[in-house]
Amino acid sequence: MWRFMQGVGGRENMKGCGAKTLVRMAARRVAWGMTLFLLTALTMLAFAANSILNRMAVWDAGMDPLAFAVIRVAAGAVVLAALVWRRVGRLPDYAPSRRWKGVASLGLYMVGFSLAYLTLDAGIGALILFGGVQITMFAASVMARESVPPLRWLGAVVAMAGLVYLLWPRGAVSVDAGGAVLMAGAALGWGIYSILGRGAADALEGTAANFGLLLPVMVLPALVAEWALSPVAQALAVTSGAVTSGLGYALWYRVLPQMAGATAAIAQLSVPVIAVAAGAVLLGEPVTRELIVAAALVLGGIGISTFAGRRG
């Protein structure tokens, strides 16, 4: 109990504390741990919901995927700007000269993600996305001549093997190649965006500014999109942008500083699993043996890489 409570008040503050005080401090620590767990779980649900909402809008509601991407960006930009305004009393710092790389990579993710769900199941898309992000960030480390631990090499190979297994042609049950390429492009964009955001002084403001700067860039997709939208389709797109993207990212940046890096990375392994389960329950998507094996390999590879990074 003594060592456990040092994380709350320090050794000096423990001297002279009675049993009741120790119990109250322990209870507060446990309560905060449970709160952090619940907020993290809610954030992972929001991330996984983006795949489900996109799939529902494109397949069930017949929405043009480019229209979905445009509305998602617009709703996210509004919500994120409002959150920054509420926190610091001003709009985000929209400085294109410093943010064009982030805007470009975010746009690649948004467009590729939405178009991919014309042909991919929600769970398969999430699996390709997260596996691709892992491989992108690994490749960036190698290209930057960083010291890469052997375990991280192993993790990248295992994750790649899982994606190859998932995408290997199997007749009628093959994953659509076009959709896989589009989601791989989305993974490349999100991986680059994550790398660029590592050193951000204010991740929430940076993301809000990138969403806002991306909005006028989405004019071109908006011009070629089909805008005959049902109310359901519009609601799905707005929810994805405002709630599961805007509020989801804001919540993630709220809990992230309270977590160890390895814990944060491991938590994100749950997103493809949630997407697969939700896709099966809500959309009737099949959960095949191949998908389970591929998911185990991809998530296992990411887990190995995370463990390697933690040891480093």
Coordinates of C-alpha atoms in Angstrom, one line a residue:
M1 CA 0.0 0.0 0.0
W2 CA 2.9 2.4 0.9
R3 CA 4.5 2.1 -2.6
F4 CA 1.1 2.3 -4.3
M5 CA 0.3 5.5 -2.6
Q6 CA 3.6 7.2 -3.4
G7 CA 2.3 7.8 -6.9
V8 CA -0.5 10.0 -5.3
G9 CA 1.2 12.0 -2.7
G10 CA 4.9 11.1 -2.6
R11 CA 6.8 9.6 0.4
E12 CA 7.0 12.9 2.3
N13 CA 3.3 13.4 2.2
M14 CA 2.7 9.9 3.4
K15 CA 4.3 10.4 6.8
G16 CA 1.8 11.1 9.5
C17 CA -1.2 9.9 7.4
G18 CA -3.7 7.8 9.2
A19 CA -5.3 4.6 7.8
K20 CA -8.5 6.5 6.8
T21 CA -6.5 9.0 4.9
L22 CA -4.6 6.3 3.1
V23 CA -7.8 4.5 2.2
R24 CA -9.4 7.8 0.9
M25 CA -6.3 8.5 -1.3
A26 CA -6.3 4.9 -2.6
A27 CA -10.0 5.2 -3.4
R28 CA -9.4 8.4 -5.3
R29 CA -6.5 6.8 -7.3
V30 CA -8.7 3.8 -8.2
A31 CA -11.6 6.1 -9.2
W32 CA -9.3 8.1 -11.4
G33 CA -7.9 4.9 -13.0
M34 CA -11.5 3.7 -13.7
T35 CA -12.3 7.1 -15.2
L36 CA -9.3 7.0 -17.4
F37 CA -10.1 3.5 -18.5
L38 CA -13.7 4.5 -19.4
L39 CA -12.7 7.6 -21.3
T40 CA -10.1 5.6 -23.2
A41 CA -12.7 2.9 -24.1
L42 CA -15.1 5.6 -25.2
T43 CA -12.4 7.1 -27.4
M44 CA -11.6 3.7 -29.0
L45 CA -15.3 3.2 -29.7
A46 CA -15.5 6.6 -31.4
F47 CA -12.5 5.7 -33.6
A48 CA -14.0 2.4 -34.6
A49 CA -17.4 4.1 -35.2
N50 CA -15.9 6.1 -38.1
S51 CA -15.6 2.8 -40.1
I52 CA -19.1 1.8 -39.2
L53 CA -20.7 5.2 -40.0
N54 CA -18.8 5.5 -43.3
R55 CA -19.9 2.0 -44.3
M56 CA -23.5 2.6 -43.3
A57 CA -23.6 5.9 -45.2
V58 CA -22.1 4.5 -48.4
W59 CA -23.7 1.1 -48.5
D60 CA -26.9 1.3 -46.7
A61 CA -27.8 5.0 -47.4
G62 CA -26.3 5.1 -50.9
M63 CA -24.2 8.2 -50.1
D64 CA -21.4 9.3 -52.4
P65 CA -18.2 8.7 -50.4
L66 CA -16.7 12.0 -51.5
A67 CA -19.7 13.8 -50.1
F68 CA -19.3 11.9 -46.9
A69 CA -15.6 13.0 -46.7
V70 CA -16.5 16.7 -47.3
I71 CA -19.2 16.7 -44.7
R72 CA -17.0 14.9 -42.2
V73 CA -14.2 17.4 -42.6
A74 CA -16.6 20.4 -42.4
A75 CA -18.3 19.1 -39.2
G76 CA -15.0 18.2 -37.6
A77 CA -13.5 21.6 -38.5
V78 CA -16.5 23.4 -36.8
V79 CA -16.4 21.3 -33.6
L80 CA -12.7 21.4 -33.2
A81 CA -12.5 25.2 -33.8
A82 CA -15.3 25.6 -31.2
L83 CA -13.3 23.5 -28.7
V84 CA -10.2 25.6 -29.2
W85 CA -12.2 28.8 -28.8
R86 CA -13.8 27.6 -25.6
R87 CA -10.4 26.6 -24.2
V88 CA -8.2 29.6 -25.1
G89 CA -10.7 32.3 -26.3
R90 CA -9.5 32.4 -30.0
L91 CA -9.6 30.4 -33.2
P92 CA -6.8 27.9 -34.1
D93 CA -3.7 29.3 -35.7
Y94 CA -4.4 28.8 -39.4
A95 CA -0.9 29.2 -40.8
P96 CA -0.7 27.3 -44.1
S97 CA 3.0 27.6 -44.5
R98 CA 3.6 25.6 -41.3
R99 CA 0.7 23.1 -41.8
W100 CA 0.6 22.1 -45.4
K101 CA 2.1 18.7 -44.8
G102 CA -0.4 17.9 -42.1
V103 CA -3.3 19.1 -44.3
A104 CA -2.1 17.0 -47.3
S105 CA -1.7 13.9 -45.3
L106 CA -5.0 14.4 -43.5
G107 CA -6.7 14.9 -46.9
L108 CA -5.2 11.7 -48.2
Y109 CA -6.5 9.8 -45.2
M110 CA -10.0 11.3 -45.4
V111 CA -10.5 10.7 -49.2
G112 CA -8.9 7.3 -49.2
F113 CA -10.8 6.2 -46.1
S114 CA -14.2 7.2 -47.5
L115 CA -13.7 5.8 -51.0
A116 CA -12.3 2.4 -49.7
Y117 CA -15.7 1.7 -48.0
L118 CA -17.4 1.4 -51.4
T119 CA -16.0 -2.2 -51.5
L120 CA -14.5 -3.0 -48.1
D121 CA -16.2 -4.3 -45.0
A122 CA -15.8 -2.1 -41.9
G123 CA -13.7 -4.6 -40.0
I124 CA -11.4 -5.4 -42.9
G125 CA -11.0 -1.7 -43.7
A126 CA -10.0 -0.9 -40.1
L127 CA -7.5 -3.8 -40.1
I128 CA -5.8 -2.6 -43.3
L129 CA -5.8 0.9 -41.9
F130 CA -4.1 0.1 -38.6
G131 CA -1.7 -2.4 -40.1
G132 CA -0.8 0.1 -42.8
V133 CA -0.2 2.9 -40.3
Q134 CA 2.2 0.6 -38.4
I135 CA 4.2 -0.2 -41.5
T136 CA 4.3 3.4 -42.6
M137 CA 5.7 4.6 -39.3
F138 CA 8.2 1.7 -39.2
A139 CA 9.3 2.6 -42.7
A140 CA 9.8 6.2 -41.7
S141 CA 12.0 5.2 -38.8
V142 CA 14.2 3.1 -41.2
M143 CA 14.4 5.9 -43.7
A144 CA 15.4 8.4 -41.0
R145 CA 18.2 6.0 -40.0
E146 CA 16.8 5.6 -36.5
S147 CA 18.0 2.7 -34.4
V148 CA 15.3 0.0 -34.9
P149 CA 15.3 -2.8 -32.2
P150 CA 15.1 -6.4 -33.6
L151 CA 11.7 -6.9 -31.9
R152 CA 10.3 -3.9 -33.9
W153 CA 11.6 -5.5 -37.1
L154 CA 9.8 -8.7 -36.1
G155 CA 6.6 -6.8 -35.3
A156 CA 6.6 -5.1 -38.7
V157 CA 7.2 -8.4 -40.5
V158 CA 4.4 -10.1 -38.6
A159 CA 2.0 -7.3 -39.3
M160 CA 2.9 -7.3 -43.0
A161 CA 2.4 -11.1 -43.1
G162 CA -1.1 -10.6 -41.7
L163 CA -2.0 -8.0 -44.3
V164 CA -0.6 -10.3 -47.1
Y165 CA -2.6 -13.2 -45.7
L166 CA -5.8 -11.0 -45.6
L167 CA -5.3 -9.7 -49.1
W168 CA -4.2 -12.9 -50.8
P169 CA -6.7 -13.8 -53.5
R170 CA -9.2 -16.6 -52.5
G171 CA -11.8 -16.6 -55.3
A172 CA -15.2 -15.3 -54.3
V173 CA -14.1 -14.3 -50.8
S174 CA -11.1 -12.1 -51.9
V175 CA -10.8 -8.6 -50.6
D176 CA -11.4 -6.1 -53.3
A177 CA -8.0 -4.9 -54.6
G178 CA -9.1 -1.4 -55.4
G179 CA -10.6 -0.9 -51.9
A180 CA -7.4 -2.3 -50.3
V181 CA -5.2 0.1 -52.3
L182 CA -7.4 3.1 -51.3
M183 CA -7.3 2.1 -47.6
A184 CA -3.6 1.6 -47.9
G185 CA -3.4 5.2 -49.2
A186 CA -5.5 6.3 -46.2
A187 CA -3.1 4.4 -43.9
L188 CA -0.1 6.2 -45.5
G189 CA -1.8 9.5 -44.9
W190 CA -2.7 8.8 -41.3
G191 CA 0.8 7.4 -40.6
I192 CA 2.5 10.5 -42.0
Y193 CA 0.0 12.7 -40.1
S194 CA 0.8 10.8 -36.9
I195 CA 4.6 11.3 -37.5
L196 CA 4.2 15.0 -38.1
G197 CA 2.1 15.3 -35.0
R198 CA 4.6 13.7 -32.6
G199 CA 6.3 17.0 -31.8
A200 CA 3.2 19.2 -31.8
A201 CA 3.1 21.6 -28.8
D202 CA -0.7 21.6 -28.9
A203 CA -2.1 18.5 -30.7
L204 CA -5.8 19.7 -30.4
E205 CA -5.2 23.1 -31.8
G206 CA -3.0 21.6 -34.6
T207 CA -5.7 19.1 -35.6
A208 CA -8.3 21.9 -35.5
A209 CA -6.2 24.1 -37.8
N210 CA -5.5 21.2 -40.1
F211 CA -9.2 20.4 -40.4
G212 CA -10.0 24.0 -41.1
L213 CA -7.3 24.4 -43.7
L214 CA -8.4 21.1 -45.4
L215 CA -12.0 22.3 -45.8
P216 CA -11.3 24.7 -48.8
V217 CA -9.1 22.0 -50.3
M218 CA -12.2 19.7 -50.3
V219 CA -13.9 21.9 -52.9
L220 CA -12.6 19.7 -55.7
P221 CA -14.1 16.5 -54.3
A222 CA -17.2 18.5 -53.5
L223 CA -17.6 19.5 -57.2
V224 CA -17.5 15.9 -58.4
A225 CA -19.5 14.3 -55.6
E226 CA -23.2 13.4 -56.0
W227 CA -25.2 15.5 -53.6
A228 CA -28.6 13.8 -53.7
L229 CA -28.4 13.0 -50.0
S230 CA -31.0 11.5 -47.7
P231 CA -31.4 12.9 -44.2
V232 CA -30.0 9.6 -42.8
A233 CA -26.9 9.9 -44.9
Q234 CA -26.3 13.5 -43.9
A235 CA -26.8 12.6 -40.2
L236 CA -24.3 9.8 -40.5
A237 CA -21.7 12.0 -42.1
V238 CA -22.2 14.9 -39.6
T239 CA -22.0 12.4 -36.7
S240 CA -18.7 11.0 -38.0
G241 CA -17.2 14.5 -38.4
A242 CA -18.6 16.2 -35.3
V243 CA -18.8 13.4 -32.8
T244 CA -16.5 10.4 -33.6
S245 CA -13.9 12.6 -35.2
G246 CA -14.0 16.0 -33.6
L247 CA -15.1 15.1 -30.1
G248 CA -13.3 11.8 -30.4
Y249 CA -9.9 13.4 -31.2
A250 CA -10.5 16.0 -28.5
L251 CA -11.1 13.3 -25.9
W252 CA -8.1 11.4 -27.1
Y253 CA -5.8 14.4 -26.6
R254 CA -7.3 14.8 -23.2
V255 CA -6.5 11.3 -21.9
L256 CA -3.3 10.8 -23.9
P257 CA -1.0 12.8 -21.6
Q258 CA -2.2 10.7 -18.6
M259 CA -1.1 7.4 -20.3
A260 CA 2.2 5.8 -21.0
G261 CA 3.1 5.7 -24.7
A262 CA 3.0 1.9 -24.8
T263 CA -0.4 1.9 -23.0
A264 CA -1.8 4.3 -25.6
A265 CA -0.5 2.2 -28.5
I266 CA -1.9 -1.0 -27.0
A267 CA -5.3 0.7 -26.4
Q268 CA -5.6 1.4 -30.1
L269 CA -5.2 -2.3 -30.9
S270 CA -8.8 -2.6 -29.8
V271 CA -10.1 -0.4 -32.7
P272 CA -10.0 -3.0 -35.5
V273 CA -11.5 -5.6 -33.1
I274 CA -14.4 -3.3 -32.2
A275 CA -14.9 -2.5 -35.9
V276 CA -15.0 -6.2 -36.8
A277 CA -17.5 -7.0 -34.0
A278 CA -19.7 -4.0 -34.7
G279 CA -19.6 -4.8 -38.4
A280 CA -20.8 -8.3 -37.8
V281 CA -23.5 -7.2 -35.4
L282 CA -24.8 -4.0 -37.0
L283 CA -24.0 -4.7 -40.7
G284 CA -24.1 -8.4 -40.9
E285 CA -20.5 -8.6 -42.2
P286 CA -19.0 -12.1 -42.1
V287 CA -16.3 -13.0 -39.6
T288 CA -14.2 -15.6 -41.5
R289 CA -11.3 -17.7 -40.3
E290 CA -9.1 -15.8 -42.7
L291 CA -10.1 -12.5 -41.1
I292 CA -9.5 -13.8 -37.6
V293 CA -6.0 -15.2 -38.5
A294 CA -5.1 -11.9 -40.3
A295 CA -6.3 -9.8 -37.3
A296 CA -4.2 -11.9 -34.9
L297 CA -1.1 -11.4 -37.0
V298 CA -1.6 -7.7 -37.6
L299 CA -2.5 -6.9 -34.1
G300 CA 0.2 -9.2 -32.8
G301 CA 2.8 -7.5 -34.9
I302 CA 1.7 -4.1 -33.7
G303 CA 1.8 -5.4 -30.1
I304 CA 5.4 -6.7 -30.6
S305 CA 6.5 -3.4 -32.0
T306 CA 4.9 -1.5 -29.1
F307 CA 6.7 -3.8 -26.6
A308 CA 10.0 -3.1 -28.5
G309 CA 9.4 0.6 -28.3
R310 CA 8.6 0.5 -24.6
R311 CA 11.8 -1.4 -23.9
G312 CA 13.8 1.1 -26.0

